[in-house]
Amino acid sequence: MPNGRLRIAIQRMVPFIGYHHVLMILIMCSWILSALLLAGCTSSSSTTSSIYLLSITYHDRSDSSGAASIIFGNASTGGSVTVRAGYLGICARAADQEPWICASGASGLGMAFAGSGTERDPLDALQWAQRFKSDVVFPGFVFGAIALSALAFFGLSTFPGWHEERDTRTGSDIVVKPFPSRPVSRACLFLLAFASLFLMTSALWQHVAAATAASIISTSTQGYLSGSVGPAAAVLVWLALAFTAVAGIGILVMILSIHLLDGLTDD
């Protein structure tokens, strides 16, 4: 019986879901993905620690020859730390079996690995990650995209929805939906366009920055430190961009459709 009532309630509600409600859902999906991206490496949970921009690990190259390789090989003896850097935090662990330890900066993590009897981070992987987080990547574009899409979300919430009115000629109830405000529609379009631009800039920036940093770290340490780009963070930022862009395109299609209908009615 409760399932039947729920089904009937949903069937009554579906016809009143407007086009702008779908666009608002797309914006909410973009918010969730952006929030997950920013939350990467801010806590020790398996979910957030797996969302990172750059990962730095020690690599055994004991078979390498050359004076520089020997020097780095001797210096990196005992190094076993794996470090991950996100927009707002850094995670590290000393071995694959140990849990991740996360903090907002490298100083707190360095104290966590100190006093273990052996130097676990002789090549300063934590400092490499700290410099990457503080000097290379910039979360402001993601925050800006969230703010702009929030304004667009508020604008879309003002759009009129389906409602019943009484026809003065026939006396019967009819379902109507007025056209939304054109200035508000254009404002939402521009807001989502700039939000998409911000997310695209952030996506390209974080990918190029992480790939470049990984190459520089590997070259500077003769390969005893290796870096890799975080796949989860890349997927999240591009999906957030896709949802925001689709919402913007949806508003553009709506504006053009209303303009076309106005032209047909004028004729």
C-alpha positions as CSV (number, residue, x, y, z in Angstrom):
1,M,0.0,0.0,0.0
2,P,2.7,2.6,0.8
3,N,4.5,1.7,-2.4
4,G,1.3,2.3,-4.4
5,R,0.9,5.7,-2.8
6,L,4.5,6.6,-3.5
7,R,4.0,5.6,-7.1
8,I,0.9,7.7,-7.4
9,A,2.6,10.7,-5.8
10,I,5.6,10.4,-8.2
11,Q,3.2,10.2,-11.2
12,R,1.5,13.3,-10.1
13,M,4.7,15.2,-9.5
14,V,6.5,14.3,-12.8
15,P,4.3,16.4,-15.1
16,F,5.1,19.4,-13.0
17,I,8.9,19.0,-13.3
18,G,10.1,21.8,-15.5
19,Y,13.0,22.0,-17.9
20,H,14.8,24.3,-15.6
21,H,14.6,21.7,-12.8
22,V,16.7,19.4,-15.0
23,L,19.3,22.2,-15.4
24,M,19.3,22.7,-11.7
25,I,20.0,19.0,-11.1
26,L,22.9,19.2,-13.5
27,I,24.4,22.2,-11.6
28,M,24.0,20.2,-8.3
29,C,25.9,17.3,-9.8
30,S,28.7,19.7,-10.8
31,W,28.7,21.0,-7.2
32,I,29.1,17.5,-5.8
33,L,32.0,16.7,-8.1
34,S,33.7,20.0,-7.4
35,A,33.4,19.5,-3.7
36,L,34.9,16.0,-3.9
37,L,37.8,17.4,-5.9
38,L,38.5,20.1,-3.3
39,A,38.1,17.5,-0.5
40,G,40.9,15.4,-1.9
41,C,43.7,14.6,0.6
42,T,42.0,16.5,3.4
43,S,41.2,13.5,5.5
44,S,42.6,9.9,6.1
45,S,39.5,8.2,4.6
46,S,40.0,5.9,1.7
47,T,37.8,8.1,-0.5
48,T,39.4,11.4,0.0
49,S,43.0,10.1,0.1
50,S,42.4,8.5,-3.3
51,I,41.5,11.9,-4.8
52,Y,44.9,13.6,-5.5
53,L,46.5,15.8,-8.1
54,L,50.1,14.5,-7.8
55,S,51.5,11.4,-6.2
56,I,55.2,11.1,-5.3
57,T,56.9,7.8,-4.5
58,Y,60.4,6.5,-3.9
59,H,61.7,4.3,-6.7
60,D,64.5,1.7,-6.2
61,R,67.2,2.2,-8.8
62,S,70.1,0.3,-7.2
63,D,71.2,-1.0,-10.6
64,S,71.8,2.5,-12.0
65,S,75.4,3.6,-12.7
66,G,77.0,7.0,-12.8
67,A,78.3,9.4,-10.1
68,A,75.0,11.3,-9.7
69,S,72.9,8.1,-9.5
70,I,75.2,6.7,-6.8
71,I,75.0,10.0,-4.8
72,F,71.2,10.0,-5.0
73,G,71.1,6.3,-4.3
74,N,73.1,6.6,-1.1
75,A,71.0,9.7,-0.1
76,S,67.7,7.9,-0.6
77,T,68.6,4.8,1.4
78,G,65.6,4.1,3.7
79,G,63.2,6.3,1.8
80,S,59.8,4.7,1.8
81,V,57.3,7.5,2.0
82,T,54.4,7.9,-0.6
83,V,53.0,11.4,-0.7
84,R,49.8,12.6,-2.4
85,A,49.0,16.3,-2.9
86,G,45.5,17.8,-3.4
87,Y,44.2,21.3,-3.6
88,L,43.7,21.7,0.2
89,G,45.7,18.9,1.8
90,I,48.6,16.5,1.6
91,C,48.5,12.7,2.5
92,A,51.4,10.5,3.2
93,R,52.2,7.0,4.4
94,A,55.5,5.1,5.0
95,A,54.4,1.8,3.5
96,D,51.6,0.3,1.5
97,Q,50.2,-1.5,4.5
98,E,50.0,1.6,6.7
99,P,47.1,4.0,6.8
100,W,47.2,7.4,5.2
101,I,48.1,10.4,7.4
102,C,46.7,13.7,6.0
103,A,47.2,17.3,7.0
104,S,46.9,20.7,5.5
105,G,50.6,21.1,5.1
106,A,53.9,19.1,5.1
107,S,55.1,20.3,8.5
108,G,52.5,18.2,10.4
109,L,53.2,15.2,8.3
110,G,57.0,15.5,8.8
111,M,56.6,15.4,12.5
112,A,54.4,12.3,12.2
113,F,57.3,10.4,10.4
114,A,60.1,11.8,12.6
115,G,61.8,9.7,15.3
116,S,61.3,6.4,13.6
117,G,65.0,5.5,13.8
118,T,65.5,5.7,10.0
119,E,65.0,8.6,7.7
120,R,61.9,7.8,5.7
121,D,61.9,10.9,3.5
122,P,65.6,11.7,2.7
123,L,64.8,13.3,-0.6
124,D,62.1,15.6,0.8
125,A,59.1,14.2,-1.1
126,L,56.9,16.0,1.5
127,Q,58.5,19.3,0.6
128,W,58.1,18.6,-3.1
129,A,54.4,18.0,-2.5
130,Q,54.1,21.1,-0.3
131,R,55.7,23.3,-3.0
132,F,53.4,21.9,-5.6
133,K,50.3,22.5,-3.5
134,S,51.1,26.0,-2.4
135,D,53.1,27.4,-5.3
136,V,51.8,25.6,-8.5
137,V,48.1,24.7,-8.3
138,F,45.3,27.2,-7.5
139,P,41.9,26.2,-6.2
140,G,40.4,29.6,-6.7
141,F,39.0,28.8,-10.1
142,V,37.1,25.8,-8.7
143,F,35.7,28.0,-5.9
144,G,34.8,30.7,-8.5
145,A,33.0,28.1,-10.7
146,I,31.0,26.9,-7.7
147,A,30.0,30.5,-6.8
148,L,29.0,31.4,-10.3
149,S,27.0,28.3,-10.8
150,A,25.3,28.9,-7.4
151,L,24.1,32.3,-8.7
152,A,22.9,30.6,-11.9
153,F,21.1,28.0,-9.7
154,F,19.4,30.8,-7.8
155,G,18.3,32.5,-11.0
156,L,16.9,29.2,-12.4
157,S,14.9,28.7,-9.2
158,T,13.0,31.9,-10.0
159,F,11.7,30.4,-13.3
160,P,8.0,29.9,-13.3
161,G,6.8,26.3,-13.2
162,W,3.8,24.4,-14.4
163,H,0.6,25.4,-12.5
164,E,-3.1,25.1,-13.0
165,E,-5.3,28.1,-14.0
166,R,-8.9,28.3,-14.8
167,D,-9.8,29.1,-18.4
168,T,-12.1,32.1,-18.4
169,R,-13.7,31.0,-21.7
170,T,-14.4,27.3,-20.9
171,G,-14.4,27.4,-17.1
172,S,-12.1,24.3,-17.0
173,D,-8.7,24.0,-15.3
174,I,-5.7,24.0,-17.6
175,V,-2.0,23.5,-16.9
176,V,0.1,26.4,-18.1
177,K,3.7,27.5,-17.8
178,P,4.7,31.2,-18.5
179,F,8.0,32.0,-20.2
180,P,10.9,32.8,-17.9
181,S,12.3,36.3,-17.6
182,R,14.7,37.0,-20.5
183,P,17.2,39.1,-18.5
184,V,17.4,36.3,-15.9
185,S,17.8,33.7,-18.6
186,R,20.7,35.6,-20.2
187,A,22.3,36.2,-16.8
188,C,22.2,32.5,-16.0
189,L,23.7,31.8,-19.4
190,F,26.6,34.1,-18.9
191,L,27.2,32.9,-15.3
192,L,27.3,29.2,-16.5
193,A,29.6,30.2,-19.4
194,F,32.1,31.8,-17.1
195,A,31.8,28.9,-14.6
196,S,32.6,26.5,-17.5
197,L,35.5,28.7,-18.5
198,F,36.8,28.6,-14.9
199,L,36.5,24.8,-14.7
200,M,38.2,24.3,-18.0
201,T,41.1,26.5,-16.9
202,S,41.3,24.6,-13.7
203,A,41.2,21.2,-15.5
204,L,44.0,22.2,-17.9
205,W,46.0,23.8,-15.2
206,Q,46.0,20.9,-12.8
207,H,46.8,18.4,-15.5
208,V,49.6,20.3,-17.0
209,A,51.0,21.3,-13.6
210,A,50.9,17.7,-12.3
211,A,52.5,16.2,-15.4
212,T,55.2,18.9,-15.4
213,A,55.9,18.5,-11.7
214,A,56.2,14.8,-12.0
215,S,58.7,15.1,-14.8
216,I,60.8,17.7,-12.9
217,I,60.8,15.7,-9.7
218,S,61.9,12.5,-11.6
219,T,64.6,14.4,-13.5
220,S,65.9,16.3,-10.4
221,T,66.3,13.2,-8.3
222,Q,67.7,10.9,-11.1
223,G,64.5,8.9,-11.0
224,Y,64.7,8.0,-7.3
225,L,61.5,9.9,-6.8
226,S,58.8,9.3,-9.3
227,G,55.6,11.3,-9.8
228,S,52.2,10.5,-11.3
229,V,49.0,12.4,-12.1
230,G,46.0,11.6,-10.0
231,P,43.3,10.0,-12.3
232,A,40.4,10.5,-9.9
233,A,40.9,14.2,-9.7
234,A,41.2,14.5,-13.5
235,V,37.9,12.6,-13.9
236,L,36.1,14.7,-11.3
237,V,37.1,18.1,-12.8
238,W,36.3,17.1,-16.3
239,L,32.9,15.7,-15.3
240,A,32.2,18.9,-13.3
241,L,33.0,20.9,-16.4
242,A,30.8,18.6,-18.6
243,F,27.7,19.0,-16.3
244,T,28.2,22.8,-16.1
245,A,28.6,23.1,-19.8
246,V,25.6,21.0,-20.5
247,A,23.5,23.1,-18.2
248,G,24.7,26.3,-20.0
249,I,23.9,24.8,-23.4
250,G,20.5,23.8,-22.1
251,I,19.8,27.5,-21.2
252,L,21.0,28.6,-24.6
253,V,18.7,26.2,-26.3
254,M,15.8,27.4,-24.2
255,I,16.6,31.1,-25.0
256,L,16.8,30.3,-28.7
257,S,13.6,28.2,-28.6
258,I,11.6,31.1,-26.9
259,H,13.0,33.5,-29.4
260,L,11.8,31.3,-32.3
261,L,8.4,30.8,-30.7
262,D,8.0,34.6,-30.3
263,G,8.9,35.0,-34.0
264,L,6.3,32.5,-35.1
265,T,3.6,34.0,-33.0
266,D,4.4,37.5,-34.3
267,D,4.0,36.3,-37.8
